[in-house]
PDB file of C-alpha atoms in Angstrom:
ATOM      1  CA  MET E   1     -75.916 -31.290 -59.835  1.00 53.00           C
ATOM      2  CA  THR E   2     -76.195 -34.974 -61.227  1.00 69.00           C
ATOM      3  CA  GLN E   3     -79.137 -36.607 -61.448  1.00 64.00           C
ATOM      4  CA  THR E   4     -78.323 -38.928 -58.646  1.00 80.00           C
ATOM      5  CA  LYS E   5     -77.624 -36.146 -56.312  1.00 86.00           C
ATOM      6  CA  THR E   6     -81.005 -34.610 -56.980  1.00 87.00           C
ATOM      7  CA  ASN E   7     -82.603 -38.065 -56.334  1.00 88.00           C
ATOM      8  CA  LYS E   8     -80.588 -38.324 -52.980  1.00 90.00           C
ATOM      9  CA  LEU E   9     -81.508 -34.393 -51.928  1.00 93.00           C
ATOM     10  CA  THR E  10     -85.337 -35.048 -52.715  1.00 93.00           C
ATOM     11  CA  LEU E  11     -85.466 -38.688 -51.179  1.00 93.00           C
ATOM     12  CA  CYS E  12     -83.400 -37.108 -47.838  1.00 96.00           C
ATOM     13  CA  ALA E  13     -86.235 -34.114 -47.938  1.00 97.00           C
ATOM     14  CA  MET E  14     -89.334 -36.441 -48.145  1.00 96.00           C
ATOM     15  CA  PHE E  15     -87.897 -38.844 -45.389  1.00 97.00           C
ATOM     16  CA  MET E  16     -87.040 -35.687 -43.128  1.00 98.00           C
ATOM     17  CA  ALA E  17     -90.782 -34.686 -43.569  1.00 98.00           C
ATOM     18  CA  LEU E  18     -92.008 -38.476 -43.202  1.00 97.00           C
ATOM     19  CA  THR E  19     -90.070 -38.822 -40.056  1.00 98.00           C
ATOM     20  CA  CYS E  20     -91.283 -35.897 -38.710  1.00 98.00           C
ATOM     21  CA  ILE E  21     -95.064 -36.368 -39.593  1.00 97.00           C
ATOM     22  CA  ALA E  22     -94.942 -39.975 -38.627  1.00 97.00           C
ATOM     23  CA  THR E  23     -93.493 -38.618 -35.145  1.00 96.00           C
ATOM     24  CA  MET E  24     -96.307 -35.988 -35.004  1.00 95.00           C
ATOM     25  CA  PHE E  25     -99.413 -37.818 -35.869  1.00 94.00           C
ATOM     26  CA  PHE E  26     -98.788 -41.281 -34.930  1.00 91.00           C
ATOM     27  CA  ASN E  27     -97.489 -40.527 -31.104  1.00 85.00           C
ATOM     28  CA  VAL E  28     -98.633 -41.569 -27.552  1.00 86.00           C
ATOM     29  CA  PRO E  29     -98.042 -39.049 -25.174  1.00 82.00           C
ATOM     30  CA  SER E  30     -96.522 -39.865 -21.718  1.00 76.00           C
ATOM     31  CA  ALA E  31     -94.894 -38.115 -18.875  1.00 71.00           C
ATOM     32  CA  THR E  32     -91.588 -37.859 -20.054  1.00 67.00           C
ATOM     33  CA  GLY E  33     -92.240 -37.512 -24.175  1.00 72.00           C
ATOM     34  CA  TYR E  34     -94.096 -39.589 -26.545  1.00 79.00           C
ATOM     35  CA  THR E  35     -93.809 -43.080 -28.193  1.00 86.00           C
ATOM     36  CA  ASN E  36     -94.358 -42.485 -32.112  1.00 93.00           C
ATOM     37  CA  LEU E  37     -93.753 -44.318 -35.394  1.00 95.00           C
ATOM     38  CA  GLY E  38     -90.905 -41.878 -36.564  1.00 97.00           C
ATOM     39  CA  ASP E  39     -88.173 -44.670 -35.843  1.00 98.00           C
ATOM     40  CA  ALA E  40     -89.209 -46.672 -38.851  1.00 97.00           C
ATOM     41  CA  PHE E  41     -88.542 -43.724 -40.960  1.00 97.00           C
ATOM     42  CA  VAL E  42     -85.055 -42.523 -39.510  1.00 98.00           C
ATOM     43  CA  LEU E  43     -84.084 -46.085 -40.530  1.00 98.00           C
ATOM     44  CA  LEU E  44     -85.718 -46.493 -43.886  1.00 96.00           C
ATOM     45  CA  GLY E  45     -83.549 -43.076 -44.744  1.00 96.00           C
ATOM     46  CA  ALA E  46     -80.658 -44.624 -43.490  1.00 96.00           C
ATOM     47  CA  PHE E  47     -81.229 -48.001 -45.516  1.00 95.00           C
ATOM     48  CA  THR E  48     -81.821 -45.816 -48.578  1.00 93.00           C
ATOM     49  CA  LEU E  49     -79.392 -43.006 -48.519  1.00 94.00           C
ATOM     50  CA  GLY E  50     -76.518 -43.607 -46.557  1.00 94.00           C
ATOM     51  CA  PRO E  51     -75.402 -42.502 -43.532  1.00 96.00           C
ATOM     52  CA  VAL E  52     -74.275 -38.767 -43.852  1.00 96.00           C
ATOM     53  CA  TYR E  53     -77.902 -37.861 -45.738  1.00 96.00           C
ATOM     54  CA  GLY E  54     -79.589 -40.527 -43.139  1.00 97.00           C
ATOM     55  CA  PHE E  55     -78.325 -38.371 -40.243  1.00 98.00           C
ATOM     56  CA  VAL E  56     -79.656 -35.486 -41.471  1.00 97.00           C
ATOM     57  CA  CYS E  57     -82.984 -37.270 -42.536  1.00 96.00           C
ATOM     58  CA  GLY E  58     -83.694 -39.087 -39.051  1.00 97.00           C
ATOM     59  CA  GLY E  59     -81.680 -36.012 -36.880  1.00 98.00           C
ATOM     60  CA  VAL E  60     -83.553 -33.478 -38.446  1.00 98.00           C
ATOM     61  CA  GLY E  61     -86.874 -34.524 -39.146  1.00 98.00           C
ATOM     62  CA  SER E  62     -87.161 -35.805 -35.158  1.00 98.00           C
ATOM     63  CA  ALA E  63     -86.035 -32.668 -34.031  1.00 98.00           C
ATOM     64  CA  LEU E  64     -88.215 -30.872 -35.826  1.00 98.00           C
ATOM     65  CA  ALA E  65     -91.367 -32.831 -34.719  1.00 96.00           C
ATOM     66  CA  ASP E  66     -89.891 -32.017 -31.113  1.00 95.00           C
ATOM     67  CA  LEU E  67     -89.909 -28.137 -31.611  1.00 97.00           C
ATOM     68  CA  LEU E  68     -93.819 -28.423 -33.331  1.00 96.00           C
ATOM     69  CA  LEU E  69     -94.913 -30.938 -30.534  1.00 93.00           C
ATOM     70  CA  GLY E  70     -93.702 -28.342 -27.991  1.00 93.00           C
ATOM     71  CA  TYR E  71     -90.805 -30.574 -26.728  1.00 92.00           C
ATOM     72  CA  ALA E  72     -87.943 -28.119 -27.659  1.00 96.00           C
ATOM     73  CA  TYR E  73     -85.594 -29.178 -24.398  1.00 94.00           C
ATOM     74  CA  TYR E  74     -85.285 -32.576 -26.460  1.00 94.00           C
ATOM     75  CA  ILE E  75     -83.889 -31.046 -29.570  1.00 97.00           C
ATOM     76  CA  PRO E  76     -80.168 -31.280 -29.227  1.00 97.00           C
ATOM     77  CA  GLY E  77     -80.789 -34.833 -27.464  1.00 97.00           C
ATOM     78  CA  THR E  78     -82.890 -36.121 -30.355  1.00 97.00           C
ATOM     79  CA  LEU E  79     -80.830 -34.544 -33.148  1.00 98.00           C
ATOM     80  CA  LEU E  80     -77.975 -36.746 -31.829  1.00 98.00           C
ATOM     81  CA  ILE E  81     -80.014 -39.845 -30.723  1.00 98.00           C
ATOM     82  CA  LYS E  82     -82.096 -40.212 -33.983  1.00 98.00           C
ATOM     83  CA  GLY E  83     -78.844 -39.054 -36.476  1.00 98.00           C
ATOM     84  CA  GLY E  84     -77.083 -41.566 -34.611  1.00 98.00           C
ATOM     85  CA  MET E  85     -79.610 -44.574 -35.154  1.00 98.00           C
ATOM     86  CA  ALA E  86     -79.325 -43.436 -39.002  1.00 98.00           C
ATOM     87  CA  VAL E  87     -75.778 -43.550 -38.725  1.00 98.00           C
ATOM     88  CA  ILE E  88     -75.427 -47.314 -37.381  1.00 98.00           C
ATOM     89  CA  ALA E  89     -77.991 -48.719 -38.965  1.00 97.00           C
ATOM     90  CA  ALA E  90     -76.390 -47.408 -42.321  1.00 95.00           C
ATOM     91  CA  LEU E  91     -72.968 -48.401 -41.490  1.00 95.00           C
ATOM     92  CA  LEU E  92     -73.889 -51.666 -40.766  1.00 94.00           C
ATOM     93  CA  LEU E  93     -75.623 -52.420 -44.264  1.00 91.00           C
ATOM     94  CA  ARG E  94     -72.597 -51.354 -46.085  1.00 89.00           C
ATOM     95  CA  CYS E  95     -71.073 -54.371 -44.192  1.00 87.00           C
ATOM     96  CA  ALA E  96     -73.427 -56.543 -45.981  1.00 78.00           C
ATOM     97  CA  ARG E  97     -71.963 -58.948 -48.954  1.00 70.00           C
ATOM     98  CA  GLY E  98     -73.494 -62.145 -50.097  1.00 66.00           C
ATOM     99  CA  GLY E  99     -76.876 -60.862 -51.766  1.00 67.00           C
ATOM    100  CA  LYS E 100     -80.323 -60.575 -50.333  1.00 74.00           C
ATOM    101  CA  LYS E 101     -80.264 -62.573 -47.329  1.00 74.00           C
ATOM    102  CA  ALA E 102     -76.940 -61.137 -46.380  1.00 77.00           C
ATOM    103  CA  GLU E 103     -78.354 -57.515 -46.969  1.00 86.00           C
ATOM    104  CA  PHE E 104     -81.736 -58.134 -44.984  1.00 89.00           C
ATOM    105  CA  GLY E 105     -79.505 -59.842 -41.848  1.00 91.00           C
ATOM    106  CA  PHE E 106     -77.377 -56.551 -41.720  1.00 93.00           C
ATOM    107  CA  GLN E 107     -80.320 -54.483 -42.035  1.00 94.00           C
ATOM    108  CA  PHE E 108     -82.087 -56.342 -39.080  1.00 96.00           C
ATOM    109  CA  LEU E 109     -78.900 -56.180 -37.221  1.00 96.00           C
ATOM    110  CA  GLY E 110     -78.146 -52.426 -37.898  1.00 96.00           C
ATOM    111  CA  ALA E 111     -81.797 -51.576 -37.234  1.00 97.00           C
ATOM    112  CA  LEU E 112     -81.561 -53.495 -33.878  1.00 98.00           C
ATOM    113  CA  LEU E 113     -78.077 -51.807 -33.134  1.00 98.00           C
ATOM    114  CA  ALA E 114     -79.401 -48.225 -33.752  1.00 98.00           C
ATOM    115  CA  GLU E 115     -82.871 -49.001 -31.778  1.00 98.00           C
ATOM    116  CA  ALA E 116     -80.727 -49.967 -28.522  1.00 98.00           C
ATOM    117  CA  TRP E 117     -78.604 -47.165 -28.956  1.00 98.00           C
ATOM    118  CA  MET E 118     -81.923 -44.975 -29.127  1.00 98.00           C
ATOM    119  CA  VAL E 119     -83.007 -46.285 -25.781  1.00 97.00           C
ATOM    120  CA  PHE E 120     -79.961 -45.987 -24.292  1.00 98.00           C
ATOM    121  CA  GLY E 121     -79.371 -42.339 -25.579  1.00 97.00           C
ATOM    122  CA  TYR E 122     -82.453 -41.113 -24.071  1.00 95.00           C
ATOM    123  CA  TRP E 123     -81.876 -42.427 -20.949  1.00 96.00           C
ATOM    124  CA  LEU E 124     -79.024 -41.171 -20.630  1.00 96.00           C
ATOM    125  CA  TYR E 125     -80.061 -37.730 -21.657  1.00 96.00           C
ATOM    126  CA  GLU E 126     -83.121 -37.575 -19.875  1.00 93.00           C
ATOM    127  CA  THR E 127     -80.657 -38.919 -16.713  1.00 95.00           C
ATOM    128  CA  LEU E 128     -77.834 -36.723 -16.897  1.00 94.00           C
ATOM    129  CA  LEU E 129     -79.198 -33.304 -19.074  1.00 90.00           C
ATOM    130  CA  LEU E 130     -82.908 -33.132 -18.110  1.00 88.00           C
ATOM    131  CA  ASN E 131     -82.123 -34.780 -14.663  1.00 90.00           C
ATOM    132  CA  GLN E 132     -85.268 -36.862 -14.861  1.00 87.00           C
ATOM    133  CA  GLY E 133     -84.027 -39.629 -12.794  1.00 85.00           C
ATOM    134  CA  ALA E 134     -86.524 -42.186 -12.295  1.00 87.00           C
ATOM    135  CA  ALA E 135     -88.494 -41.025 -14.477  1.00 85.00           C
ATOM    136  CA  ALA E 136     -85.670 -41.847 -17.202  1.00 90.00           C
ATOM    137  CA  LEU E 137     -85.683 -45.503 -16.020  1.00 92.00           C
ATOM    138  CA  ALA E 138     -89.687 -45.403 -16.624  1.00 90.00           C
ATOM    139  CA  SER E 139     -89.212 -44.303 -20.329  1.00 90.00           C
ATOM    140  CA  VAL E 140     -87.134 -47.320 -20.929  1.00 94.00           C
ATOM    141  CA  PRO E 141     -89.951 -49.865 -21.730  1.00 93.00           C
ATOM    142  CA  LYS E 142     -91.870 -47.450 -24.260  1.00 93.00           C
ATOM    143  CA  ASN E 143     -88.657 -46.629 -26.120  1.00 94.00           C
ATOM    144  CA  ILE E 144     -88.128 -50.519 -26.240  1.00 95.00           C
ATOM    145  CA  LEU E 145     -91.866 -50.676 -27.469  1.00 93.00           C
ATOM    146  CA  GLN E 146     -91.177 -48.072 -30.000  1.00 95.00           C
ATOM    147  CA  GLY E 147     -87.933 -49.365 -31.262  1.00 96.00           C
ATOM    148  CA  VAL E 148     -89.396 -52.393 -32.180  1.00 96.00           C
ATOM    149  CA  VAL E 149     -92.040 -51.127 -33.834  1.00 95.00           C
ATOM    150  CA  GLY E 150     -90.085 -48.981 -35.737  1.00 96.00           C
ATOM    151  CA  LEU E 151     -87.529 -51.733 -36.457  1.00 97.00           C
ATOM    152  CA  VAL E 152     -90.325 -53.992 -37.632  1.00 97.00           C
ATOM    153  CA  LEU E 153     -91.943 -51.363 -39.938  1.00 97.00           C
ATOM    154  CA  ALA E 154     -88.751 -49.927 -41.414  1.00 97.00           C
ATOM    155  CA  LEU E 155     -87.898 -53.689 -42.571  1.00 96.00           C
ATOM    156  CA  LEU E 156     -91.339 -54.630 -44.099  1.00 96.00           C
ATOM    157  CA  LEU E 157     -91.501 -51.030 -45.701  1.00 95.00           C
ATOM    158  CA  ASN E 158     -88.010 -51.193 -47.201  1.00 93.00           C
ATOM    159  CA  GLN E 159     -88.599 -54.182 -49.031  1.00 90.00           C
ATOM    160  CA  LEU E 160     -91.408 -52.221 -50.925  1.00 91.00           C
ATOM    161  CA  ILE E 161     -89.661 -49.129 -51.347  1.00 89.00           C
ATOM    162  CA  CYS E 162     -86.713 -50.826 -53.180  1.00 82.00           C
ATOM    163  CA  ARG E 163     -88.603 -51.844 -55.726  1.00 82.00           C
ATOM    164  CA  ILE E 164     -89.467 -47.821 -57.128  1.00 83.00           C
ATOM    165  CA  PRO E 165     -87.128 -47.041 -59.515  1.00 80.00           C
ATOM    166  CA  PHE E 166     -86.243 -43.600 -58.290  1.00 71.00           C
ATOM    167  CA  VAL E 167     -85.088 -45.233 -55.130  1.00 75.00           C
ATOM    168  CA  LYS E 168     -83.090 -47.601 -56.704  1.00 67.00           C
ATOM    169  CA  GLY E 169     -81.401 -44.861 -58.255  1.00 59.00           C
ATOM    170  CA  ALA E 170     -80.119 -43.147 -55.721  1.00 64.00           C
ATOM    171  CA  LYS E 171     -79.190 -46.358 -53.837  1.00 66.00           C
ATOM    172  CA  ALA E 172     -77.345 -47.463 -56.535  1.00 46.00           C
ATOM    173  CA  HIS E 173     -74.518 -45.078 -56.641  1.00 44.00           C
ATOM    174  CA  GLU E 174     -74.037 -44.934 -52.801  1.00 51.00           C
TER     175      GLU E 174
END
């Protein structure tokens, strides 16, 4: 196993754990679930590790939090929605060409579209599969707030973690 592969696996485990912890311990419960800070780490995992590892970090870390918090009926939706967020953000970041400003712009756009997918995905999951009707619509504002906070936090934290040599080593060979 190469050093880069080891770095990626280690970072994946770390982002999965951080996503789970941020989701579990920094949340506000509501009637249809909870609002949390986990989205920031879903996006950071995607920015750092790309779409495949990002899907695993974001999807599994968030689904694990649902399991541990007693929201097992959200696990399938969360796995696909949060994993999908990571794929969207990572694929858009791969389009970045032209230096740091372009990269930041694609990070912002990727995070924005990923969070829009999250809001839509949970509305759809709650409406069609959980049959929550009006409650699903009522959860949209809290999901938008969660998305905005996650986007801002991810963009700020990404500026810091990009300076860590271990993280740079994993990104260098995407």
